[in-house]
Structures are given as structure tokens and as C-alpha cells.
CSV table of C-alpha atoms and ligand atoms in Angstrom, one decimal:
chain,number,residue,atom,x,y,z
A,1,MET,CA,-81.8,6.7,3.0
A,2,HIS,CA,-85.5,7.0,2.1
A,3,ILE,CA,-87.4,4.0,0.8
A,4,VAL,CA,-90.6,4.4,-1.2
A,5,GLN,CA,-92.6,1.3,-2.1
A,6,VAL,CA,-94.4,1.0,-5.4
A,7,SER,CA,-97.4,-1.3,-4.7
A,8,LEU,CA,-98.4,-3.4,-7.7
A,9,GLY,CA,-99.1,-6.8,-6.2
A,10,GLU,CA,-96.5,-9.3,-7.1
A,11,ARG,CA,-94.8,-6.7,-9.3
A,12,SER,CA,-94.2,-4.3,-6.3
A,13,TYR,CA,-90.7,-2.9,-5.8
A,14,PRO,CA,-88.8,-0.4,-3.7
A,15,ILE,CA,-87.3,2.9,-4.7
A,16,LYS,CA,-84.3,3.7,-2.6
A,17,VAL,CA,-83.1,7.3,-2.4
A,18,GLY,CA,-79.9,8.4,-0.8
A,19,GLY,CA,-76.2,9.3,-1.1
A,20,GLY,CA,-73.5,6.7,-1.7
A,21,LEU,CA,-75.8,4.0,-3.1
A,22,MET,CA,-73.7,3.0,-6.2
A,23,PRO,CA,-71.1,1.0,-4.2
A,24,ARG,CA,-74.1,-0.9,-2.8
A,25,LEU,CA,-75.5,-1.9,-6.2
A,26,GLY,CA,-74.1,-5.4,-6.0
A,27,ALA,CA,-75.4,-6.1,-2.5
A,28,GLU,CA,-78.8,-4.7,-3.4
A,29,CYS,CA,-79.0,-7.0,-6.5
A,30,ALA,CA,-77.8,-10.0,-4.5
A,31,ALA,CA,-80.7,-9.4,-2.1
A,32,LEU,CA,-83.1,-9.8,-5.1
A,33,LYS,CA,-81.8,-13.4,-5.7
A,34,LEU,CA,-81.1,-13.0,-9.4
A,35,GLY,CA,-78.9,-15.0,-11.7
A,36,GLN,CA,-75.1,-14.5,-11.8
A,37,ARG,CA,-74.8,-13.1,-15.3
A,38,CYS,CA,-76.0,-9.6,-15.9
A,39,ALA,CA,-75.6,-6.6,-18.2
A,40,VAL,CA,-75.1,-3.0,-17.4
A,41,ILE,CA,-76.5,-0.8,-20.1
A,42,THR,CA,-75.3,2.8,-20.0
A,43,ASP,CA,-74.5,5.7,-22.3
A,44,ALA,CA,-71.0,7.1,-23.1
A,45,ASN,CA,-71.3,10.1,-20.8
A,46,VAL,CA,-72.7,8.2,-17.8
A,47,GLY,CA,-70.4,5.3,-18.4
A,48,ARG,CA,-67.4,7.5,-18.2
A,49,HIS,CA,-68.4,8.6,-14.7
A,50,PHE,CA,-70.1,5.6,-13.1
A,51,ALA,CA,-69.6,2.3,-15.1
A,52,LYS,CA,-66.4,1.3,-13.2
A,53,ALA,CA,-68.0,1.7,-9.8
A,54,ALA,CA,-71.2,-0.2,-10.9
A,55,LEU,CA,-69.2,-3.1,-12.4
A,56,LYS,CA,-66.9,-3.3,-9.4
A,57,SER,CA,-69.8,-3.4,-7.0
A,58,LEU,CA,-71.5,-6.1,-9.0
A,59,SER,CA,-68.4,-8.2,-9.3
A,60,ALA,CA,-67.6,-7.9,-5.6
A,61,SER,CA,-71.0,-9.5,-5.0
A,62,GLY,CA,-70.3,-12.4,-7.2
A,63,PHE,CA,-72.0,-11.3,-10.4
A,64,GLU,CA,-70.6,-11.5,-13.9
A,65,PRO,CA,-71.5,-8.3,-15.5
A,66,VAL,CA,-71.0,-7.3,-19.2
A,67,LEU,CA,-70.9,-3.6,-20.0
A,68,ILE,CA,-73.0,-2.3,-23.0
A,69,THR,CA,-72.4,1.3,-23.9
A,70,VAL,CA,-74.7,3.1,-26.3
A,71,PRO,CA,-74.2,6.7,-27.6
A,72,ALA,CA,-75.6,9.4,-25.4
A,73,GLY,CA,-78.8,11.1,-26.5
A,74,GLU,CA,-82.3,10.5,-27.6
A,75,LYS,CA,-81.1,8.9,-30.9
A,76,SER,CA,-80.2,5.8,-29.0
A,77,LYS,CA,-83.9,5.2,-28.3
A,78,ARG,CA,-84.5,3.2,-31.5
A,79,LEU,CA,-85.0,-0.4,-32.6
A,80,ALA,CA,-81.6,-0.8,-34.2
A,81,ILE,CA,-79.9,-0.1,-30.8
A,82,VAL,CA,-82.4,-2.5,-29.1
A,83,GLU,CA,-81.2,-5.2,-31.5
A,84,LYS,CA,-77.6,-4.5,-30.8
A,85,CYS,CA,-78.2,-4.8,-27.1
A,86,HIS,CA,-80.1,-8.1,-27.6
A,87,ASP,CA,-77.1,-9.4,-29.6
A,88,GLN,CA,-74.7,-8.5,-26.9
A,89,LEU,CA,-76.9,-10.2,-24.2
A,90,ALA,CA,-77.0,-13.3,-26.3
A,91,ALA,CA,-73.2,-13.2,-26.9
A,92,HIS,CA,-72.7,-13.0,-23.1
A,93,ARG,CA,-75.2,-15.9,-22.7
A,94,LEU,CA,-77.7,-14.1,-20.5
A,95,GLU,CA,-80.5,-16.4,-19.5
A,96,ARG,CA,-84.0,-16.2,-18.0
A,97,LYS,CA,-82.7,-15.4,-14.5
A,98,SER,CA,-80.0,-13.0,-15.7
A,99,PHE,CA,-80.7,-9.3,-15.3
A,100,ILE,CA,-80.1,-5.9,-16.7
A,101,VAL,CA,-79.0,-2.8,-14.9
A,102,ALA,CA,-80.1,0.5,-16.6
A,103,LEU,CA,-77.4,3.0,-15.6
A,104,GLY,CA,-78.2,6.5,-16.8
A,105,GLY,CA,-80.9,9.0,-17.5
A,106,GLY,CA,-84.3,8.5,-19.0
A,107,VAL,CA,-82.9,7.5,-22.4
A,108,VAL,CA,-81.0,4.6,-21.0
A,109,GLY,CA,-83.8,3.7,-18.6
A,110,ASP,CA,-86.4,3.6,-21.4
A,111,LEU,CA,-84.1,1.7,-23.8
A,112,ALA,CA,-82.7,-0.8,-21.3
A,113,GLY,CA,-86.1,-1.4,-19.8
A,114,PHE,CA,-87.5,-2.3,-23.2
A,115,VAL,CA,-84.5,-4.5,-23.9
A,116,ALA,CA,-85.2,-6.3,-20.6
A,117,ALA,CA,-88.9,-6.6,-21.4
A,118,THR,CA,-88.3,-8.2,-24.8
A,119,TYR,CA,-85.2,-10.4,-24.3
A,120,LEU,CA,-86.4,-14.0,-23.8
A,121,ARG,CA,-89.9,-12.5,-23.3
A,122,GLY,CA,-88.7,-10.6,-20.3
A,123,ILE,CA,-85.8,-10.8,-17.8
A,124,PRO,CA,-85.5,-8.8,-14.6
A,125,PHE,CA,-84.1,-5.3,-14.6
A,126,VAL,CA,-82.9,-2.7,-12.1
A,127,GLN,CA,-83.0,1.0,-12.6
A,128,VAL,CA,-80.1,3.2,-11.5
A,129,PRO,CA,-81.2,6.6,-12.7
A,130,THR,CA,-78.5,9.3,-12.9
A,131,THR,CA,-80.5,12.4,-14.0
A,132,LEU,CA,-82.9,14.3,-11.8
A,133,LEU,CA,-85.6,13.7,-14.4
A,134,ALA,CA,-85.0,9.9,-14.3
A,135,GLN,CA,-84.9,9.8,-10.5
A,136,VAL,CA,-88.2,11.6,-10.0
A,137,ASP,CA,-90.0,10.4,-13.1
A,138,SER,CA,-88.9,8.0,-15.8
A,139,SER,CA,-87.3,5.3,-13.7
A,140,VAL,CA,-90.5,4.7,-11.8
A,141,GLY,CA,-93.7,3.3,-13.2
A,142,GLY,CA,-92.7,0.8,-15.8
A,143,LYS,CA,-93.1,2.7,-19.1
A,144,THR,CA,-90.3,1.5,-21.3
A,145,GLY,CA,-89.8,2.0,-25.0
A,146,VAL,CA,-88.1,3.5,-28.0
A,147,ASN,CA,-89.0,6.0,-30.8
A,148,LEU,CA,-90.0,5.6,-34.4
A,149,LYS,CA,-89.3,8.1,-37.1
A,150,ALA,CA,-93.1,8.8,-36.9
A,151,GLY,CA,-92.8,9.9,-33.3
A,152,LYS,CA,-91.5,9.5,-29.7
A,153,ASN,CA,-92.2,6.4,-27.6
A,154,LEU,CA,-94.4,4.7,-30.2
A,155,ILE,CA,-92.9,1.3,-29.5
A,156,GLY,CA,-92.9,0.1,-25.9
A,157,ALA,CA,-94.1,-2.0,-23.1
A,158,PHE,CA,-95.3,-1.6,-19.5
A,159,TYR,CA,-92.5,-3.4,-17.7
A,160,GLN,CA,-91.7,-2.8,-14.0
A,161,PRO,CA,-88.2,-2.8,-12.6
A,162,ARG,CA,-87.3,-5.0,-9.6
A,163,LEU,CA,-85.7,-2.1,-7.8
A,164,VAL,CA,-84.9,1.6,-8.4
A,165,LEU,CA,-81.7,2.9,-6.8
A,166,CYS,CA,-81.5,6.7,-6.8
A,167,ASP,CA,-77.9,7.7,-5.8
A,168,LEU,CA,-77.9,11.4,-5.0
A,169,ASP,CA,-74.1,11.5,-5.6
A,170,ALA,CA,-74.7,10.9,-9.3
A,171,LEU,CA,-76.5,14.3,-9.6
A,172,LYS,CA,-73.2,16.1,-8.6
A,173,LYS,CA,-71.9,15.4,-12.1
A,174,LEU,CA,-75.0,16.3,-14.0
A,175,PRO,CA,-74.7,19.4,-16.2
A,176,LYS,CA,-76.6,22.4,-14.8
A,177,ARG,CA,-79.0,22.7,-17.7
A,178,GLU,CA,-80.0,19.0,-17.4
A,179,TYR,CA,-80.4,19.4,-13.6
A,180,ILE,CA,-82.7,22.5,-14.0
A,181,SER,CA,-84.6,20.7,-16.7
A,182,GLY,CA,-85.4,18.0,-14.1
A,183,LEU,CA,-86.8,20.6,-11.8
A,184,ALA,CA,-89.6,21.1,-14.2
A,185,GLU,CA,-90.9,17.6,-13.4
A,186,VAL,CA,-90.4,18.2,-9.7
A,187,ILE,CA,-92.5,21.4,-9.8
A,188,LYS,CA,-95.1,19.4,-11.8
A,189,TYR,CA,-95.8,17.1,-8.8
A,190,GLY,CA,-96.6,20.1,-6.6
A,191,VAL,CA,-99.0,21.5,-9.2
A,192,ILE,CA,-100.8,18.3,-9.9
A,193,TYR,CA,-100.9,16.6,-6.5
A,194,ASP,CA,-99.6,18.4,-3.5
A,195,ALA,CA,-100.0,22.0,-2.5
A,196,ILE,CA,-97.8,21.5,0.5
A,197,LEU,CA,-94.9,20.2,-1.7
A,198,PHE,CA,-95.4,23.2,-4.0
A,199,ALA,CA,-95.1,25.6,-1.0
A,200,GLN,CA,-92.0,23.7,0.2
A,201,LEU,CA,-90.4,24.1,-3.2
A,202,GLU,CA,-91.1,27.8,-3.1
A,203,ARG,CA,-89.3,28.0,0.2
A,204,ASN,CA,-86.5,25.6,-0.5
A,205,LEU,CA,-85.7,26.5,-4.1
A,206,PRO,CA,-82.3,28.1,-3.3
A,207,LYS,CA,-81.2,24.9,-1.5
A,208,LEU,CA,-82.4,22.8,-4.4
A,209,LEU,CA,-80.5,24.9,-6.9
A,210,GLN,CA,-77.4,24.3,-4.8
A,211,ARG,CA,-78.2,20.5,-4.9
A,212,ASP,CA,-78.2,20.4,-1.1
A,213,GLU,CA,-78.2,16.7,-0.3
A,214,ALA,CA,-80.8,16.7,2.5
A,215,THR,CA,-83.2,18.8,0.5
A,216,LEU,CA,-82.8,16.7,-2.5
A,217,MET,CA,-83.3,13.5,-0.6
A,218,ALA,CA,-86.6,14.8,0.8
A,219,VAL,CA,-87.8,16.2,-2.4
A,220,ILE,CA,-86.9,13.3,-4.6
A,221,ALA,CA,-88.5,10.8,-2.2
A,222,HIS,CA,-91.7,13.0,-2.1
A,223,CYS,CA,-91.9,13.1,-5.9
A,224,CYS,CA,-91.4,9.3,-6.0
A,225,GLU,CA,-94.1,8.8,-3.4
A,226,ILE,CA,-96.6,10.7,-5.6
A,227,LYS,CA,-95.6,8.9,-8.7
A,228,ALA,CA,-95.8,5.5,-6.9
A,229,GLU,CA,-99.3,6.4,-5.6
A,230,VAL,CA,-100.6,7.4,-9.0
A,231,VAL,CA,-99.0,4.4,-10.8
A,232,GLY,CA,-100.3,2.1,-8.0
A,233,GLN,CA,-103.8,3.2,-8.8
A,234,ASP,CA,-103.5,3.2,-12.6
A,235,GLU,CA,-100.6,1.3,-13.9
A,236,THR,CA,-101.5,1.4,-17.6
A,237,GLU,CA,-102.9,4.9,-17.9
A,238,SER,CA,-106.6,4.2,-18.2
A,239,GLY,CA,-107.4,7.2,-16.1
A,240,LEU,CA,-105.6,8.9,-13.2
A,241,ARG,CA,-102.1,8.3,-14.5
A,242,ALA,CA,-102.9,10.9,-17.2
A,243,ILE,CA,-102.4,13.7,-14.6
A,244,LEU,CA,-98.7,13.1,-14.9
A,245,ASN,CA,-99.0,14.6,-18.4
A,246,PHE,CA,-99.8,18.1,-17.1
A,247,GLY,CA,-98.0,20.5,-19.4
A,248,HIS,CA,-97.0,17.7,-21.8
A,249,THR,CA,-99.5,18.2,-24.6
A,250,ILE,CA,-97.9,21.5,-25.5
A,251,GLY,CA,-94.5,20.4,-24.2
A,252,HIS,CA,-94.2,17.4,-26.5
A,253,ALA,CA,-95.4,19.5,-29.4
A,254,ILE,CA,-92.7,22.1,-28.7
A,255,GLU,CA,-90.0,19.4,-28.6
A,256,ASN,CA,-91.3,17.8,-31.8
A,257,SER,CA,-91.9,20.9,-33.9
A,258,SER,CA,-88.7,22.7,-33.0
A,259,GLY,CA,-86.4,19.6,-33.7
A,260,TYR,CA,-85.3,17.5,-30.9
A,261,GLY,CA,-82.4,19.0,-28.9
A,262,LYS,CA,-83.4,22.6,-29.1
A,263,PHE,CA,-85.4,22.4,-26.0
A,264,LEU,CA,-84.7,19.9,-23.3
A,265,HIS,CA,-87.8,18.0,-22.1
A,266,GLY,CA,-88.0,19.9,-18.9
A,267,GLU,CA,-87.7,23.3,-20.7
A,268,ALA,CA,-90.5,22.4,-23.1
A,269,ILE,CA,-92.9,21.2,-20.4
A,270,ALA,CA,-92.2,24.3,-18.3
A,271,ILE,CA,-93.6,26.3,-21.1
A,272,GLY,CA,-96.4,23.7,-21.5
A,273,GLN,CA,-97.2,23.8,-17.8
A,274,VAL,CA,-97.5,27.6,-17.7
A,275,ALA,CA,-99.7,27.6,-20.8
A,276,ALA,CA,-101.9,24.9,-19.2
A,277,ALA,CA,-102.1,27.0,-16.0
A,278,LYS,CA,-103.3,29.9,-18.1
A,279,LEU,CA,-105.9,27.7,-19.7
A,280,SER,CA,-106.8,26.5,-16.2
A,281,HIS,CA,-107.3,30.0,-15.1
A,282,GLU,CA,-109.6,30.8,-18.0
A,283,LEU,CA,-111.6,27.5,-18.1
A,284,LEU,CA,-111.6,26.2,-14.5
A,285,GLY,CA,-111.1,29.4,-12.5
A,286,LEU,CA,-107.6,28.6,-11.2
A,287,PRO,CA,-107.1,31.7,-9.1
A,288,SER,CA,-104.9,34.3,-10.7
A,289,GLY,CA,-102.7,34.4,-7.6
A,290,GLU,CA,-101.9,30.7,-8.0
A,291,LEU,CA,-101.3,31.1,-11.7
A,292,GLU,CA,-98.7,33.8,-10.8
A,293,ARG,CA,-97.1,31.5,-8.2
A,294,ILE,CA,-96.7,28.7,-10.7
A,295,LYS,CA,-95.2,31.0,-13.3
A,296,LYS,CA,-92.8,32.6,-10.8
A,297,LEU,CA,-91.5,29.3,-9.5
A,298,PHE,CA,-90.5,28.2,-13.0
A,299,VAL,CA,-88.9,31.5,-13.6
A,300,ARG,CA,-87.0,31.4,-10.3
A,301,ALA,CA,-85.8,27.9,-11.2
A,302,GLY,CA,-84.3,29.3,-14.4
A,303,LEU,CA,-86.8,27.6,-16.7
A,304,PRO,CA,-88.4,29.2,-19.8
A,305,VAL,CA,-92.2,30.0,-19.5
A,306,LYS,CA,-93.0,31.3,-22.9
A,307,ILE,CA,-92.2,30.7,-26.6
A,308,ARG,CA,-92.2,33.1,-29.5
A,309,LEU,CA,-93.8,31.6,-32.6
A,310,ASP,CA,-94.1,33.0,-36.1
A,311,THR,CA,-97.1,31.7,-38.2
A,312,ALA,CA,-95.1,28.8,-39.8
A,313,ARG,CA,-93.8,27.5,-36.4
A,314,ARG,CA,-97.3,27.9,-34.9
A,315,LYS,CA,-98.7,25.7,-37.6
A,316,LYS,CA,-96.0,23.1,-37.0
A,317,LEU,CA,-96.7,23.2,-33.3
A,318,PHE,CA,-100.4,22.5,-33.7
A,319,ALA,CA,-99.8,19.8,-36.3
A,320,ALA,CA,-97.5,18.2,-33.8
A,321,MET,CA,-100.0,18.5,-31.0
A,322,LYS,CA,-102.6,16.6,-33.1
A,323,LEU,CA,-100.1,13.8,-33.8
A,324,ASP,CA,-99.5,13.2,-30.1
A,325,LYS,CA,-100.5,9.7,-29.2
A,326,LYS,CA,-102.7,11.0,-26.4
A,327,VAL,CA,-105.0,12.6,-29.0
A,328,ASN,CA,-108.2,10.8,-29.5
A,329,ALA,CA,-110.1,11.2,-32.8
A,330,GLY,CA,-108.3,14.5,-33.5
A,331,GLU,CA,-109.4,16.1,-30.3
A,332,ILE,CA,-106.7,17.7,-28.2
A,333,LYS,CA,-107.2,16.8,-24.5
A,334,PHE,CA,-105.6,18.6,-21.6
A,335,VAL,CA,-104.9,18.1,-17.9
A,336,LEU,CA,-106.0,21.3,-16.2
A,337,ALA,CA,-105.7,22.6,-12.6
A,338,GLN,CA,-108.6,23.7,-10.4
A,339,LYS,CA,-106.1,24.9,-7.8
A,340,ILE,CA,-102.5,24.1,-7.0
A,341,GLY,CA,-102.5,20.4,-5.9
A,342,LYS,CA,-105.7,19.4,-7.7
A,343,VAL,CA,-106.0,18.7,-11.4
A,344,ILE,CA,-108.5,17.0,-13.7
A,345,TRP,CA,-107.8,15.3,-17.0
A,346,ASN,CA,-109.5,14.7,-20.3
A,347,GLN,CA,-110.4,18.4,-20.8
A,348,ARG,CA,-111.2,19.4,-24.3
A,349,VAL,CA,-109.7,22.8,-25.2
A,350,ALA,CA,-110.4,24.8,-28.4
A,351,GLU,CA,-107.5,25.6,-30.6
A,352,ASN,CA,-107.9,29.4,-30.5
A,353,LEU,CA,-107.6,29.3,-26.7
A,354,ILE,CA,-104.4,27.3,-26.8
A,355,GLY,CA,-102.9,29.8,-29.2
A,356,ARG,CA,-103.9,32.6,-26.9
A,357,ALA,CA,-102.4,30.9,-23.9
A,358,LEU,CA,-99.1,30.7,-25.7
A,359,ASP,CA,-99.2,34.3,-26.8
A,360,THR,CA,-100.0,36.1,-23.6
A,361,PRO,CA,-97.1,36.9,-21.4
B,1,NAD,N1,-90.5,6.1,-19.0
B,1,NAD,C1,-91.1,7.2,-18.5
B,1,NAD,O1,-92.1,7.2,-17.8
B,1,NAD,C2,-90.5,8.6,-18.9
B,1,NAD,C3,-90.9,9.7,-18.3
B,1,NAD,C4,-90.3,10.9,-18.7
B,1,NAD,C5,-89.3,10.9,-19.6
B,1,NAD,N2,-88.9,9.8,-20.3
B,1,NAD,C6,-87.9,9.7,-21.3
B,1,NAD,O2,-86.7,10.2,-20.7
B,1,NAD,C7,-85.8,10.7,-21.7
B,1,NAD,C8,-85.1,11.9,-21.1
B,1,NAD,O3,-84.4,11.5,-20.0
B,1,NAD,P1,-83.2,12.5,-19.4
B,1,NAD,O4,-83.7,13.9,-19.4
B,1,NAD,O5,-82.7,11.8,-18.2
B,1,NAD,O6,-82.2,12.4,-20.6
B,1,NAD,P2,-80.8,11.6,-21.0
B,1,NAD,O7,-81.0,10.2,-20.5
B,1,NAD,O8,-80.5,11.8,-22.4
B,1,NAD,O9,-79.7,12.3,-20.1
B,1,NAD,C9,-79.4,13.6,-20.3
B,1,NAD,C10,-77.9,13.8,-20.6
B,1,NAD,O10,-77.2,13.8,-19.4
B,1,NAD,C11,-76.2,12.8,-19.4
B,1,NAD,N3,-76.1,12.3,-18.0
B,1,NAD,C12,-77.0,11.5,-17.4
B,1,NAD,N4,-76.7,11.3,-16.1
B,1,NAD,C13,-75.6,12.0,-15.9
B,1,NAD,C14,-74.8,12.3,-14.8
B,1,NAD,N5,-75.1,11.9,-13.6
B,1,NAD,N6,-73.7,13.1,-14.9
B,1,NAD,C15,-73.4,13.6,-16.1
B,1,NAD,N7,-74.1,13.4,-17.2
B,1,NAD,C16,-75.2,12.6,-17.1
B,1,NAD,C17,-76.6,11.8,-20.5
B,1,NAD,O11,-75.5,11.1,-21.0
B,1,NAD,C18,-77.3,12.7,-21.5
B,1,NAD,O12,-76.3,13.3,-22.3
B,1,NAD,C19,-86.7,10.9,-22.9
B,1,NAD,O13,-86.4,9.9,-23.9
B,1,NAD,C20,-88.1,10.7,-22.4
B,1,NAD,O14,-88.9,10.2,-23.4
B,1,NAD,C21,-89.5,8.6,-19.9
B,2,ZN,ZN1,-92.1,14.6,-18.6
């Protein structure tokens, strides 16, 4: 097992990465000295595979868990579901010392984290991420929240978990498309922060695609270390944390303007990262050899790197980009790479250049 520490003063917590961790959930929670009553929030897919093991482990450690299952998918990230969860917590008489276990992907983590942040003005919660994306990204760093009709993640809170438990066994059940989508965030860490990680990914991609446990453990722990380091320096995104949005300005707009579900998040940000790398080449002199390496790694992983847009869809995409909550006073800001492993944020980019980056192969 690998342990990565997120250092945020009294809100610090460990991320534990390894195989066979689910049966240890109860013992891990017991070590946190939390109240007896707790709730496991999961979605229907994840619950089918893992709820029994999670509940069994919690009960064996003397906890009294209640299971709350929400429908799978992004649609569960909304206030009506938050209220349903709150009602069930109240019915089960959860109190200040009680805690929530978020068992699932990023949807469940964001939802359950927000439920924990708001019930009784905040009760402890533990993340048990079950998708690759959630293990390397969404379960770490304390961003929780739900969507509004007007846009994604518009309601939320910074609220840190007490523990993150990444059980590599969970990934064995993850559908291939979801797994590959998570690889887009993994590659992102190499591009934005660590040229050595990027080169390792180039070498070890075949093993990663086979979900080899030793490779996964090293890679996931490495990604979590990077996220922990970034979040430790800038918890609430007043600066540095923005680098985690590399490829996301265009990626979010692709997700938004094509209707949620057509592109998975990782697929959209793969296209976004390659477009951002092209802009980086033009505006910051990212060497063309490095641009090619970035593109090639996404292609080898099985991720899309371009999108075909007719005039109407292009218009929708730019409208979506301007609605992104990271836009200030109508200006679209980008994270751009100077070289692999080094990016700068807050870069203004003209619209016509963005269009060209999406068009060129
Ligand atoms: N809080 C953050 O910092 C942050 C960062 C990135 C993304 N996010 C959010 O994360 C969400 C996306 O997360 P996601 O990609 O994990 O999606 P998800 O939670 O919807 O999971 C994807 C699908 O896989 C299923 N699933 C999950 N684990 C499984 C397993 N082990 N075996 C079989 N099926 C499994 C789920 O039921 C779902 O159908 C978005 O809402 C996004 O906004 C949050
Ligand atoms: Zn992302």
C-alpha cells in the first residue's frame, strides 16, 4: 500500500492506495474515532458490486451503517437528490459525530461530499473512489458540489474528507471506456507537472491499459502526490490550483455543447488538452516534438484528440466556453504549457486561435 498525505493543517488527511482495501474500510474508519452511526452513499452500479462488502466491513467494526443508493450518472448531482440524502440521514438519526462514506465515482464523491458538508453544518466523510478518474482526481482536494440547470458544479463547498481509500480492486469492474477516460486525467498530471511521470506513462502505457496492479499503484499514488502538492499550496484555487484545469476550458465546453453523455469527461478533456498543447506551441513555443508526444500518448491510450464541428456546433461551443465559471469578464483564460511538465495559467487566448487549434489535425 502507498500512503500519500494531503497537508492542510488540521484538515490534513491520508490517501491510501492499494489492493484489497474495501474489507478494511471499517477498521480504517474506526481508527478515525468517529461516531457509531454512518451512511454509505453510492449509486446503483457501484452499489451492486461493492455495497455489501463496505457494509459488512463497517458493521464488523461496530458501526451502524445505512445504505443510500442514488441513480447512476451525472443527473444525480442535483439539489433534489441532496435533499433526499439529507432526509435519509435524519431518518437514520445521524448526528454531529456520525459520518458519510462516499462509495463510487466522481458523481457520488461530489454529491456525498456536499451532503456531508451541509448536513448539520458539516459531518465527517470518507472517500472510497471506485473509478480511475475519482481515484486520481475528484476524491482528493475537497471540491464538492452539484449542478444547476444553468451549469455544472455551480453549487458547492470546499470540504475535505477525513480519509481517501483507493482500492485498486474496484477498478477491475470498471467498464473499459470509463477506465480509458480516467487515463486522460493521469496524462494531464504528466503534462502539467512532471516530465518524468510523462515519460513513464509513455513507457508503461501497455501495462496501464492491462490494469496491471503494480503499475496502477505507482501511477495513482504519483498522481495523488501531485494533486496533494498543488492543493496543499492553494486549497481554494486562488492561483496555482488552476493548473489542474489544463485542457478543461475547451473540454467542459465540449461536454456542455454536445449534450452531457455524448463525450465522457476524459474524452472531452483529451481533445481539450491537445488543443491547448497546439495553442501552447503557437503562443509559448512548446517544442513541436513535445506537442507530437502529447498527441501520440492520448492516441495510444485510445482517447479522441480532435472534434469535427459544423458552424452551428462551433457557435454553441464558444458560447459554452464563455459561460464557464472560470471566465472572468467575458475573457477566456487558458492554462498553457511551456514544455512537458511546466505550465502557466491565466493566459488570454484570442477566439480565432482557439478555432484554429480545434481545426488543425
Ligand atoms: N471534485 C472534483 O475535484 C472533481 C474533479 C473531476 C471531476 N469531478 C466530477 O466527477 C464526475 C465524473 O466522475 P466519474 O468519471 O467517476 O463518473 P461517475 O461517478 O458517473 O462514474 C462513471 C460510471 O461508472 C460507474 N462505476 C463507478 N465505479 C465503478 C466500478 N468500480 N465498477 C463498475 N462501474 C463503476 C458509475 O456507476 C457510473 O455509471 C463529474 O460529475 C465531475 O464533475 C469532480
Ligand atoms: Zn477533469
